[in-house]
mmCIF file of C-alpha atoms and ligand atoms in Angstrom:
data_model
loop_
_atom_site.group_PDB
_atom_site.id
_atom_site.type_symbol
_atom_site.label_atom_id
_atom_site.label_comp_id
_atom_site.label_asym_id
_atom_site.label_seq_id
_atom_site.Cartn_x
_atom_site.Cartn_y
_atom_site.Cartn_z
ATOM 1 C CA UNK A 1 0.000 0.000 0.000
ATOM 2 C CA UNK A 2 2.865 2.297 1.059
ATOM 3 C CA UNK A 3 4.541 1.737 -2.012
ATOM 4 C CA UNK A 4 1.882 2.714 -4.088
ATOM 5 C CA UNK A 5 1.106 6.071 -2.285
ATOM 6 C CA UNK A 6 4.941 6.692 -3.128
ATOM 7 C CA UNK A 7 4.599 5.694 -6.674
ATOM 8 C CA UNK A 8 1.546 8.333 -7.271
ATOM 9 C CA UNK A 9 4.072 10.706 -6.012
ATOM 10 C CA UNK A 10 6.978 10.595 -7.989
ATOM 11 C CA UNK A 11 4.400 10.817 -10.879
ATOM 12 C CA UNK A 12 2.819 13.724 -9.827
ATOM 13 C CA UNK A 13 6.094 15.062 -9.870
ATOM 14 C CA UNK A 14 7.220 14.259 -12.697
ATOM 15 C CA UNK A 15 4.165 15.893 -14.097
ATOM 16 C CA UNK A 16 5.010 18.995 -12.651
ATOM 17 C CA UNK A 17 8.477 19.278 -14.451
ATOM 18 C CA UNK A 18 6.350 18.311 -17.124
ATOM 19 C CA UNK A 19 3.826 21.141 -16.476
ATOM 20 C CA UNK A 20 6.555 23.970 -17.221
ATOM 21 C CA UNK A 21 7.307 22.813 -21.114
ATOM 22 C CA UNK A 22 3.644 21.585 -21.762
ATOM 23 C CA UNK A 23 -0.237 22.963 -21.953
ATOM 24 C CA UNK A 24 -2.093 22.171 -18.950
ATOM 25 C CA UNK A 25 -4.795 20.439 -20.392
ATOM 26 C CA UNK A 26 -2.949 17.857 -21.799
ATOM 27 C CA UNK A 27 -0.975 16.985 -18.259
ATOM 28 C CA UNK A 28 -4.212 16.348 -16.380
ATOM 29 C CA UNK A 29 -5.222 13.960 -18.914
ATOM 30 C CA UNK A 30 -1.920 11.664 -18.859
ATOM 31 C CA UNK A 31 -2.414 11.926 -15.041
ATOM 32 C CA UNK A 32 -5.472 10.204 -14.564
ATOM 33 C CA UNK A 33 -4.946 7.656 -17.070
ATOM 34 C CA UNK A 34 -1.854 6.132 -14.977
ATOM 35 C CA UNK A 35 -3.301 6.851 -11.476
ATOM 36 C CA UNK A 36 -6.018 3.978 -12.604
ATOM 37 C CA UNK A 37 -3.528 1.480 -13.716
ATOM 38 C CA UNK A 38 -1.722 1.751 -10.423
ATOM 39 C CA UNK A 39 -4.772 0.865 -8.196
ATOM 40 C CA UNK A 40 -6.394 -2.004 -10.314
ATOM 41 C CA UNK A 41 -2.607 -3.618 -10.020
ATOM 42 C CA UNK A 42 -2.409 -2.666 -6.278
ATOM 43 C CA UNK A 43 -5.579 -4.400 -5.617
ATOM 44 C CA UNK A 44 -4.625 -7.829 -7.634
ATOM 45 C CA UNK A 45 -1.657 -8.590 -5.426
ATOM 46 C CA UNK A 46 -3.434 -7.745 -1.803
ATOM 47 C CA UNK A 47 -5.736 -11.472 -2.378
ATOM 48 C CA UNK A 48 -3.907 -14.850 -1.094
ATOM 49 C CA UNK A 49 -3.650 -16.993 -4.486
ATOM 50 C CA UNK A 50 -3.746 -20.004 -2.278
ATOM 51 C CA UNK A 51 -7.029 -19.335 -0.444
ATOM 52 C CA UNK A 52 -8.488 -16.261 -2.342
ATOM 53 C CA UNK A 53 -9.051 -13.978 0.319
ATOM 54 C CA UNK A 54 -7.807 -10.158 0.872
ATOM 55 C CA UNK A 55 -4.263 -10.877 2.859
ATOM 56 C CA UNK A 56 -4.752 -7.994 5.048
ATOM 57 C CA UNK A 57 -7.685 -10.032 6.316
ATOM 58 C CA UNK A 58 -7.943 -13.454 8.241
ATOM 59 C CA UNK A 59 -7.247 -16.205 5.793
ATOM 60 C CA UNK A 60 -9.739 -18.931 4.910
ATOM 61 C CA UNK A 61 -8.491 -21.612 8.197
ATOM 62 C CA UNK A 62 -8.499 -18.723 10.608
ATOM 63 C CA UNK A 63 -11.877 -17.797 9.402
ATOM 64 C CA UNK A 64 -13.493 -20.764 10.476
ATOM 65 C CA UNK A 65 -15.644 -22.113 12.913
ATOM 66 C CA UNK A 66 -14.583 -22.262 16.514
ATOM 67 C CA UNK A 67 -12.431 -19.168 15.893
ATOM 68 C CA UNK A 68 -14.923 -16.226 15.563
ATOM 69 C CA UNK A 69 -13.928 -14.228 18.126
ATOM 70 C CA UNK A 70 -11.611 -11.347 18.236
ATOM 71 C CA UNK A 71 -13.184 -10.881 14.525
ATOM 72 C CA UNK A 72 -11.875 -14.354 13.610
ATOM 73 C CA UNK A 73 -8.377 -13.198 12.805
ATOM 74 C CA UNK A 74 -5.539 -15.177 15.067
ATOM 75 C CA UNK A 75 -2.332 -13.347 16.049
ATOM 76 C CA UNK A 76 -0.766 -15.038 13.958
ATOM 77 C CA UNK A 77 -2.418 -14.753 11.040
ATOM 78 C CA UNK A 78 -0.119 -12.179 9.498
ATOM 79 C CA UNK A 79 1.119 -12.025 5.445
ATOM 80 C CA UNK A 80 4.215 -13.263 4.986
ATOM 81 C CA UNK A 81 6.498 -11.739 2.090
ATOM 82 C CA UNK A 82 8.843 -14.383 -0.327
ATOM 83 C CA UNK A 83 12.072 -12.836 -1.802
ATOM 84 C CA UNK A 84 10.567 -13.003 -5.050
ATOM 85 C CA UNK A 85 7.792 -10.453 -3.653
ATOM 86 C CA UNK A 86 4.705 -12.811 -3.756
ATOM 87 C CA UNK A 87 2.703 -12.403 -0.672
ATOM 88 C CA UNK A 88 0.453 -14.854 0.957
ATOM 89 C CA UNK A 89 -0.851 -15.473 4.606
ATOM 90 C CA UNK A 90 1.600 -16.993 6.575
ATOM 91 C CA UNK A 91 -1.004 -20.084 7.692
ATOM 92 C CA UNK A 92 -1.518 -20.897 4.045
ATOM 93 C CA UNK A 93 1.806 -20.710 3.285
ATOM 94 C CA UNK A 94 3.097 -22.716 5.661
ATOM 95 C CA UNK A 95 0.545 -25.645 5.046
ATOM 96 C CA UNK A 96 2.351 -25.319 1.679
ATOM 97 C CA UNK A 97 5.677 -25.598 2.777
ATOM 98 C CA UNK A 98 5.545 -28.799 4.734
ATOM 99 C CA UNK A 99 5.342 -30.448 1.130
ATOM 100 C CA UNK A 100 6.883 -27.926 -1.174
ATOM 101 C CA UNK A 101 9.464 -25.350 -0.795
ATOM 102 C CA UNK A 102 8.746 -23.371 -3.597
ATOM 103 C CA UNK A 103 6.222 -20.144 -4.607
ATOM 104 C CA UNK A 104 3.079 -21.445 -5.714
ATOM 105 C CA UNK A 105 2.696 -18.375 -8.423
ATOM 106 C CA UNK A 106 6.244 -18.355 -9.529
ATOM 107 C CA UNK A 107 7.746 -21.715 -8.729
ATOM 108 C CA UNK A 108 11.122 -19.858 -7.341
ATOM 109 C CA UNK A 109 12.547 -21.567 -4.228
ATOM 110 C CA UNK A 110 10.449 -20.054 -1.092
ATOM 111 C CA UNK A 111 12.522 -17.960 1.474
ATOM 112 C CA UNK A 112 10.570 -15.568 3.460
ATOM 113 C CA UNK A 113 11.696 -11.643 2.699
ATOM 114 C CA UNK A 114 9.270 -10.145 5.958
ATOM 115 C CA UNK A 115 6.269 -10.894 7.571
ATOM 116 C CA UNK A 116 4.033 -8.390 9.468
ATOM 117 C CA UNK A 117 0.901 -7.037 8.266
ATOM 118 C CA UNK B 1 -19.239 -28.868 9.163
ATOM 119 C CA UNK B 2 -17.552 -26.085 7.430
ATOM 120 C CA UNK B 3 -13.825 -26.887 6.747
ATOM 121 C CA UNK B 4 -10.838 -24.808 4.786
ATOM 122 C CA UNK B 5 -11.321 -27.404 1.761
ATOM 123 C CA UNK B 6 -15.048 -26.813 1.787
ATOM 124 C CA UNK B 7 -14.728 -23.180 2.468
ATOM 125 C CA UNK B 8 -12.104 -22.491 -0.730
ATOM 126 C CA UNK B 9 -14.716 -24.894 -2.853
ATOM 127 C CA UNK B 10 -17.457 -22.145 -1.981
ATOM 128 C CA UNK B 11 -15.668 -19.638 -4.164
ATOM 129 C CA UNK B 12 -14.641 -21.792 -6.820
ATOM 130 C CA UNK B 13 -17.970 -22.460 -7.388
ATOM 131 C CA UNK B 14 -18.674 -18.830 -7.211
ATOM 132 C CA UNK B 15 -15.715 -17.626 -9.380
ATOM 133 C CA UNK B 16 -16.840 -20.663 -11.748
ATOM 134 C CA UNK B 17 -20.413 -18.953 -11.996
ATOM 135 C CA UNK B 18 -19.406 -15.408 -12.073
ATOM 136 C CA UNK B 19 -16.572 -15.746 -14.650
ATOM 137 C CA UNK B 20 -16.900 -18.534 -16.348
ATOM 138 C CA UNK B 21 -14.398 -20.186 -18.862
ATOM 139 C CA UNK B 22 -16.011 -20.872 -22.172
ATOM 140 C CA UNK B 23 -16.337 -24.565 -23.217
ATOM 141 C CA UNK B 24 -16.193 -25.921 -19.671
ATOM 142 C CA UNK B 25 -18.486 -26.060 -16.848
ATOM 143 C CA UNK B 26 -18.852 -27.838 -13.348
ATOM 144 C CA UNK B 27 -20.976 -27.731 -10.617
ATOM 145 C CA UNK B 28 -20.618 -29.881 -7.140
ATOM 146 C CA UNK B 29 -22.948 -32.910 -6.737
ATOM 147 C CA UNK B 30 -26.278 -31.868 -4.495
ATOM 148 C CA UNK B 31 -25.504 -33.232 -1.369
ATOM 149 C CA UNK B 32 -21.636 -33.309 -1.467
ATOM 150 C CA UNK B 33 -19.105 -30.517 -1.844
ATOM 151 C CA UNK B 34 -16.197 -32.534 -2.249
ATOM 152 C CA UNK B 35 -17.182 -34.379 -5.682
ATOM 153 C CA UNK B 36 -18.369 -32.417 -8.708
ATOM 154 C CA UNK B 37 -19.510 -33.269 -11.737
ATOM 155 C CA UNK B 38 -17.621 -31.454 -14.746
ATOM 156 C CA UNK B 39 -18.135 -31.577 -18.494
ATOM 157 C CA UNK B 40 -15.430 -30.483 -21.047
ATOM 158 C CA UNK B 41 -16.598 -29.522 -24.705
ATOM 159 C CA UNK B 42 -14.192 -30.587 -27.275
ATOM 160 C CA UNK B 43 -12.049 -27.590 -28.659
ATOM 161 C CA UNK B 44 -12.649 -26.371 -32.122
ATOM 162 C CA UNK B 45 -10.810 -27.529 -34.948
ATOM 163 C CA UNK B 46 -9.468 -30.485 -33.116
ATOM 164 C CA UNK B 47 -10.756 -34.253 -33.845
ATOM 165 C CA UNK B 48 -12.601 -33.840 -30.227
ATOM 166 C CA UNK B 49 -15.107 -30.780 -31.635
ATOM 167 C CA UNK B 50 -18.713 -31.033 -30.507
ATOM 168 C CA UNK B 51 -17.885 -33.793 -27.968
ATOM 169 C CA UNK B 52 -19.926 -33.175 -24.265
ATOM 170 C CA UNK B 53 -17.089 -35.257 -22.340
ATOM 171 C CA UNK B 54 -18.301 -35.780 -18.607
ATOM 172 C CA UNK B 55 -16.062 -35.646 -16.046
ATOM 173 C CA UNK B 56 -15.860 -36.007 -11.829
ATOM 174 C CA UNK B 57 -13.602 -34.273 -9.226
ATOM 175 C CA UNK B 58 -13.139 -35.809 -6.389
ATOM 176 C CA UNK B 59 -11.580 -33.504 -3.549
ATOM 177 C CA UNK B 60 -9.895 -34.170 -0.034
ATOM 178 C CA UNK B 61 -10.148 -31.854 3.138
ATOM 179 C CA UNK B 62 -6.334 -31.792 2.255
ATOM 180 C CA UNK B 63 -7.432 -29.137 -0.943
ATOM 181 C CA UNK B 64 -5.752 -26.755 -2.572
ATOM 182 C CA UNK B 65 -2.668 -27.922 -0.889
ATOM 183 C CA UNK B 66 -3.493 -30.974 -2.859
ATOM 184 C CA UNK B 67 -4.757 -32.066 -6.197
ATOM 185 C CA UNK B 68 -8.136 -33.545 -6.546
ATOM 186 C CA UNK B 69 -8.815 -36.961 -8.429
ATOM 187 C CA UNK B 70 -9.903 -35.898 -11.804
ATOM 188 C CA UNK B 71 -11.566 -39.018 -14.165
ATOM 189 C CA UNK B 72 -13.192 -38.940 -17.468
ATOM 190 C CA UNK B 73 -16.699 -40.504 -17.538
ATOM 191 C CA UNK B 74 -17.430 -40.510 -21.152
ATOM 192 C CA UNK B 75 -15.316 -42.983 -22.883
ATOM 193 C CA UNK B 76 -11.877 -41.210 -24.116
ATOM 194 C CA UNK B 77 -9.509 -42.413 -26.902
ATOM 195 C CA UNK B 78 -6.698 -39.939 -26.044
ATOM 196 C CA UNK B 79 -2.770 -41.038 -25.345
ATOM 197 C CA UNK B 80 -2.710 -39.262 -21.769
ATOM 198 C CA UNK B 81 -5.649 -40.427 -20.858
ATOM 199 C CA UNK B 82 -6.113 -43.928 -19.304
ATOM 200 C CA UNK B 83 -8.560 -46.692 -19.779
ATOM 201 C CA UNK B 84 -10.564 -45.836 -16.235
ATOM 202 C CA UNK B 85 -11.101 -42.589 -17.461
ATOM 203 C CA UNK B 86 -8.102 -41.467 -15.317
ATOM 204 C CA UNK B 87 -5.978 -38.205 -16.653
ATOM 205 C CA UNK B 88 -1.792 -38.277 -16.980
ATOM 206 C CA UNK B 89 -1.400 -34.113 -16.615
ATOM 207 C CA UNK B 90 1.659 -32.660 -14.503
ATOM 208 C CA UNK B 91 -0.241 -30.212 -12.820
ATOM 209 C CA UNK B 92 -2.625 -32.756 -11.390
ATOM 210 C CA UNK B 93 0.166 -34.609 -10.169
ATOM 211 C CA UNK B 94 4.046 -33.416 -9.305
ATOM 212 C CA UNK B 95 3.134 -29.595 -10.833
ATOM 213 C CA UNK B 96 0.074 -29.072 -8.773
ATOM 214 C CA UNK B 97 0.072 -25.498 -7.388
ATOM 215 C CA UNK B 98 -1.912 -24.483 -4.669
ATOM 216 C CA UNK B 99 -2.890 -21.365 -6.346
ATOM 217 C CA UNK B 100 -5.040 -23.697 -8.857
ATOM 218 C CA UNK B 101 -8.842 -23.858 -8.771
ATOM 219 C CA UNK B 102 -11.625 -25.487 -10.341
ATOM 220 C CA UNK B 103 -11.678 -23.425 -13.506
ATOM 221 C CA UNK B 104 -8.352 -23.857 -14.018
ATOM 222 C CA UNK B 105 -7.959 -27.336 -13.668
ATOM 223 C CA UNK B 106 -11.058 -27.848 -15.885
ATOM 224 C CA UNK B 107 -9.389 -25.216 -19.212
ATOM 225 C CA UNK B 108 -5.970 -27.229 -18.611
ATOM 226 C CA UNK B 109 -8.116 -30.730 -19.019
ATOM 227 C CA UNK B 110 -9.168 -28.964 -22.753
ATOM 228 C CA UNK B 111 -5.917 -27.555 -23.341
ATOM 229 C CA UNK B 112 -5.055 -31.440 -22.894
ATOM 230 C CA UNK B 113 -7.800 -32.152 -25.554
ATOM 231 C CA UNK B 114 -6.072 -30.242 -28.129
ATOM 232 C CA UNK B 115 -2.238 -31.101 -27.258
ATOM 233 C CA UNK B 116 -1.727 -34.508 -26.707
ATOM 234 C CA UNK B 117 1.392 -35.317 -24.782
ATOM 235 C CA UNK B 118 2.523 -38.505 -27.189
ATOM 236 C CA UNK B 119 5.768 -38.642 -24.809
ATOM 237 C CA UNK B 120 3.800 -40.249 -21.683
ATOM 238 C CA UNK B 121 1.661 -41.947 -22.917
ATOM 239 C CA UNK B 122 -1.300 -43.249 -20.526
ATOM 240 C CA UNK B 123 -3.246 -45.097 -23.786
ATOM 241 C CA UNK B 124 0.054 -46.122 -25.990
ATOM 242 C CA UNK B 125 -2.182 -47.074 -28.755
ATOM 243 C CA UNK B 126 -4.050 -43.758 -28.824
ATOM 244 C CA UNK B 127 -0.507 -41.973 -28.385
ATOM 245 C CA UNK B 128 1.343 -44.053 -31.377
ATOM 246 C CA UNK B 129 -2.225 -43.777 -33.953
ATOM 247 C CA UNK B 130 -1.635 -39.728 -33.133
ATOM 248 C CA UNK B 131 2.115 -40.262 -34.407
ATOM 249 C CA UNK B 132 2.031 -42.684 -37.090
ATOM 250 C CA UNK B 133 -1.561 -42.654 -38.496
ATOM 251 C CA UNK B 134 -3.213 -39.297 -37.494
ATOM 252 C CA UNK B 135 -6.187 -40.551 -39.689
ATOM 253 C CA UNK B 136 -7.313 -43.607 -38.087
ATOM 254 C CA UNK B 137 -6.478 -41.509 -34.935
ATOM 255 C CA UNK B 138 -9.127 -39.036 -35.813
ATOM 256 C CA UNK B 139 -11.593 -41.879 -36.486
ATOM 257 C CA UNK B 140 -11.196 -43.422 -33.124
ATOM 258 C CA UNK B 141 -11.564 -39.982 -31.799
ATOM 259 C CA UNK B 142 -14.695 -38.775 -33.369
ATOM 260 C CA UNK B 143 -16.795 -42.494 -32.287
ATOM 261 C CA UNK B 144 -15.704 -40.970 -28.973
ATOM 262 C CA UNK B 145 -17.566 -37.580 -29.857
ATOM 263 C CA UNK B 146 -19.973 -39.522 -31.005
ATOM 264 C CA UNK B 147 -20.356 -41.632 -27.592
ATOM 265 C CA UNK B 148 -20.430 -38.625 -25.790
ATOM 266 C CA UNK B 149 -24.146 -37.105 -27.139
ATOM 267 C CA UNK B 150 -25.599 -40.692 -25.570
ATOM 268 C CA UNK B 151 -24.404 -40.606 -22.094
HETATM 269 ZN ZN1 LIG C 1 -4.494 -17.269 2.288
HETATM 270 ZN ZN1 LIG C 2 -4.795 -17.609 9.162
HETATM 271 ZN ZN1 LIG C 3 6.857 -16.036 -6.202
#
C-alpha cells in the first residue's frame, strides 16, 4: 500500500516538471490515465492466491468455525512476504511448505523476505 | 461442518459462476461438496469438436494444498488419458500449485484435448495412432464424440 502512495508521487512530480514545457490540459489527462492502472494492479496482489481472500484479512483456516472471536483473525495470522515479492498469509503458506518449498505463483525456491501485516 | 477445503470450494464455485471459462463447466454434486460433476466440450478444430465429455472431481479436506482426483466418464480415446477414465497431466500430479482452482484445472483438461502429450503416454495405442496414423487416430476420436451425445 505504502509503495503505491509513493509511486503516485513521484508521478505527480514528474508531471510537474512536465507542467513547465507543456499545456495544462494535456498533463491532467496523462495523469489520470496512470493513477487507474496503479490501483487495479495494487488491488490484484493484496488477495492470497492459495485461499483467495484479501491478505490484510484473516485467511480462509483462521476464518473458520470455533475461531470467531476477536473478529476471527488469530495473532498469527499475518502475510508473509517471499524474496521473489509474492505475498500470501503466513497459515496458508506454511501448510504449503511442509510439502513444497517453492512459490506457488512463480515456482522460485520459497525464502521468506518479511512478515508483518 | 464447514472446513478450509469446503470453504475455498465455496468460491470456486462462485468464481466458476461469475466468470466462467467458455467450453467448460462444473458444478458440485447436491448433497456433497467434495465431488463435482464437470463436463469439457471438445475444442474447435481439433478431432474432439462437438464432444460433451463428462467428467468427476473428487476432492480431499487436504485441498488446494493438494490435487483432486480428476476421471473422465465418457469414454476417451486420447494417449494421456487412461482406460478408467483417469488423466496423466503434470499439474494434477508433481506440478500441482496451490494457487489452482476449479476453472483452471477444468481449461488445462481442454488444453489437454487439443495437445496430446505422445511422450507419456497413458493409452500407448491412442498416443502411437496420433504419431504414425493421425487418420485412423481421428476416427477413433470422433466415435468418442460420437459416444459422448448418448451418455
Ligand atoms: Zn491465504
Ligand atoms: Zn490464518
Ligand atoms: Zn513467487
Amino acid at each position: 500500500m505504502a509503495a503505491s502512495g509513493a509511486t503516485n508521487d513521484e508521478m505527480m512530480d514528474i508531471g510537474g516538471a512536465e507542467l513547465d514545457n507543456n499545456k495544462n490540459e494535456k498533463m491532467f489527462t496523462l495523469k489520470k490515465w496512470n493513477a487507474v492502472a496503479m490501483w487495479s494492479w495494487d488491488v490484484e496482489c493484496d488477495t492470497c492466491a492459495i485461499c483467495r481472500v484479501q491478505v490484510m484479512d484473516a485467511c480462509l483456516r483462521c476464518q473458520g468455525d470455533g475461531n470467531r472471536q476477536a473478529g476471527g483473525k488469530q495473532p498469527e495470522c499475518v502475510v508473509v512476504w517471499g524474496e521473489c515479492n509474492h505475498s500470501f498469509h503466513h497459515c496458508c503458506m506454511s501448510q504449503w511448505t511442509q510439502q513444497n518449498k517453492r512459490c506457488p505463483l512463480c515456482q522460485k525456491e520459497w525464502s521468506i523476505q518479511r512478515m508483518g501485516k | 461442518m464447514s472446513t478450509p477445503a469446503r470453504r475455498r470450494l465455496m468460491r470456486d464455485f462462485k468464481k466458476l459462476q461469475e466468470d466462467p471459462p467458455s467450453g467448460v463447466s462444473g458444478a458440485p454434486t447436491d448433497n456433497n461438496i467434495m465431488l463435482w460433476h464437470a463436463i469439457i466440450f471438445g475444442p474447435h478444430d481439433t478431432p474432439f469438436e462437438d464432444g460433451t465429455f463428462k467428467l468427476t472431481i473428487e476432492f480431499s479436506e487436504e485441498y488446494p494444498n493438494k490435487p483432486p482426483t480428476v476421471r473422465f466418464l465418457s469414454k476417451m480415446f486420447h494417449p494421456n488419458v487412461y482406460a478408467d477414465g483417469g488423466i496423466c497431466l503434470d499439474i494434477l500430479q508433481n506440478r500441482w500449485s496451490p494457487t489452482y482452482d476449479v476453472s483452471a484445472i477444468l481449461t488445462s483438461i481442454q488444453s489437454l484435448l487439443s495437445d496430446p502429450n505422445p511422450n507419456s503416454p497413458a493409452n500407448s495405442m491412442a498416443a502411437q495412432l496420433y504419431k504414425e496414423n493421425r487418420r485412423e487416430y481421428e476416427k477413433r476420436v470422433k466415435a468418442c464424440v460420437e459416444q459422448s451425445w448418448a451418455d
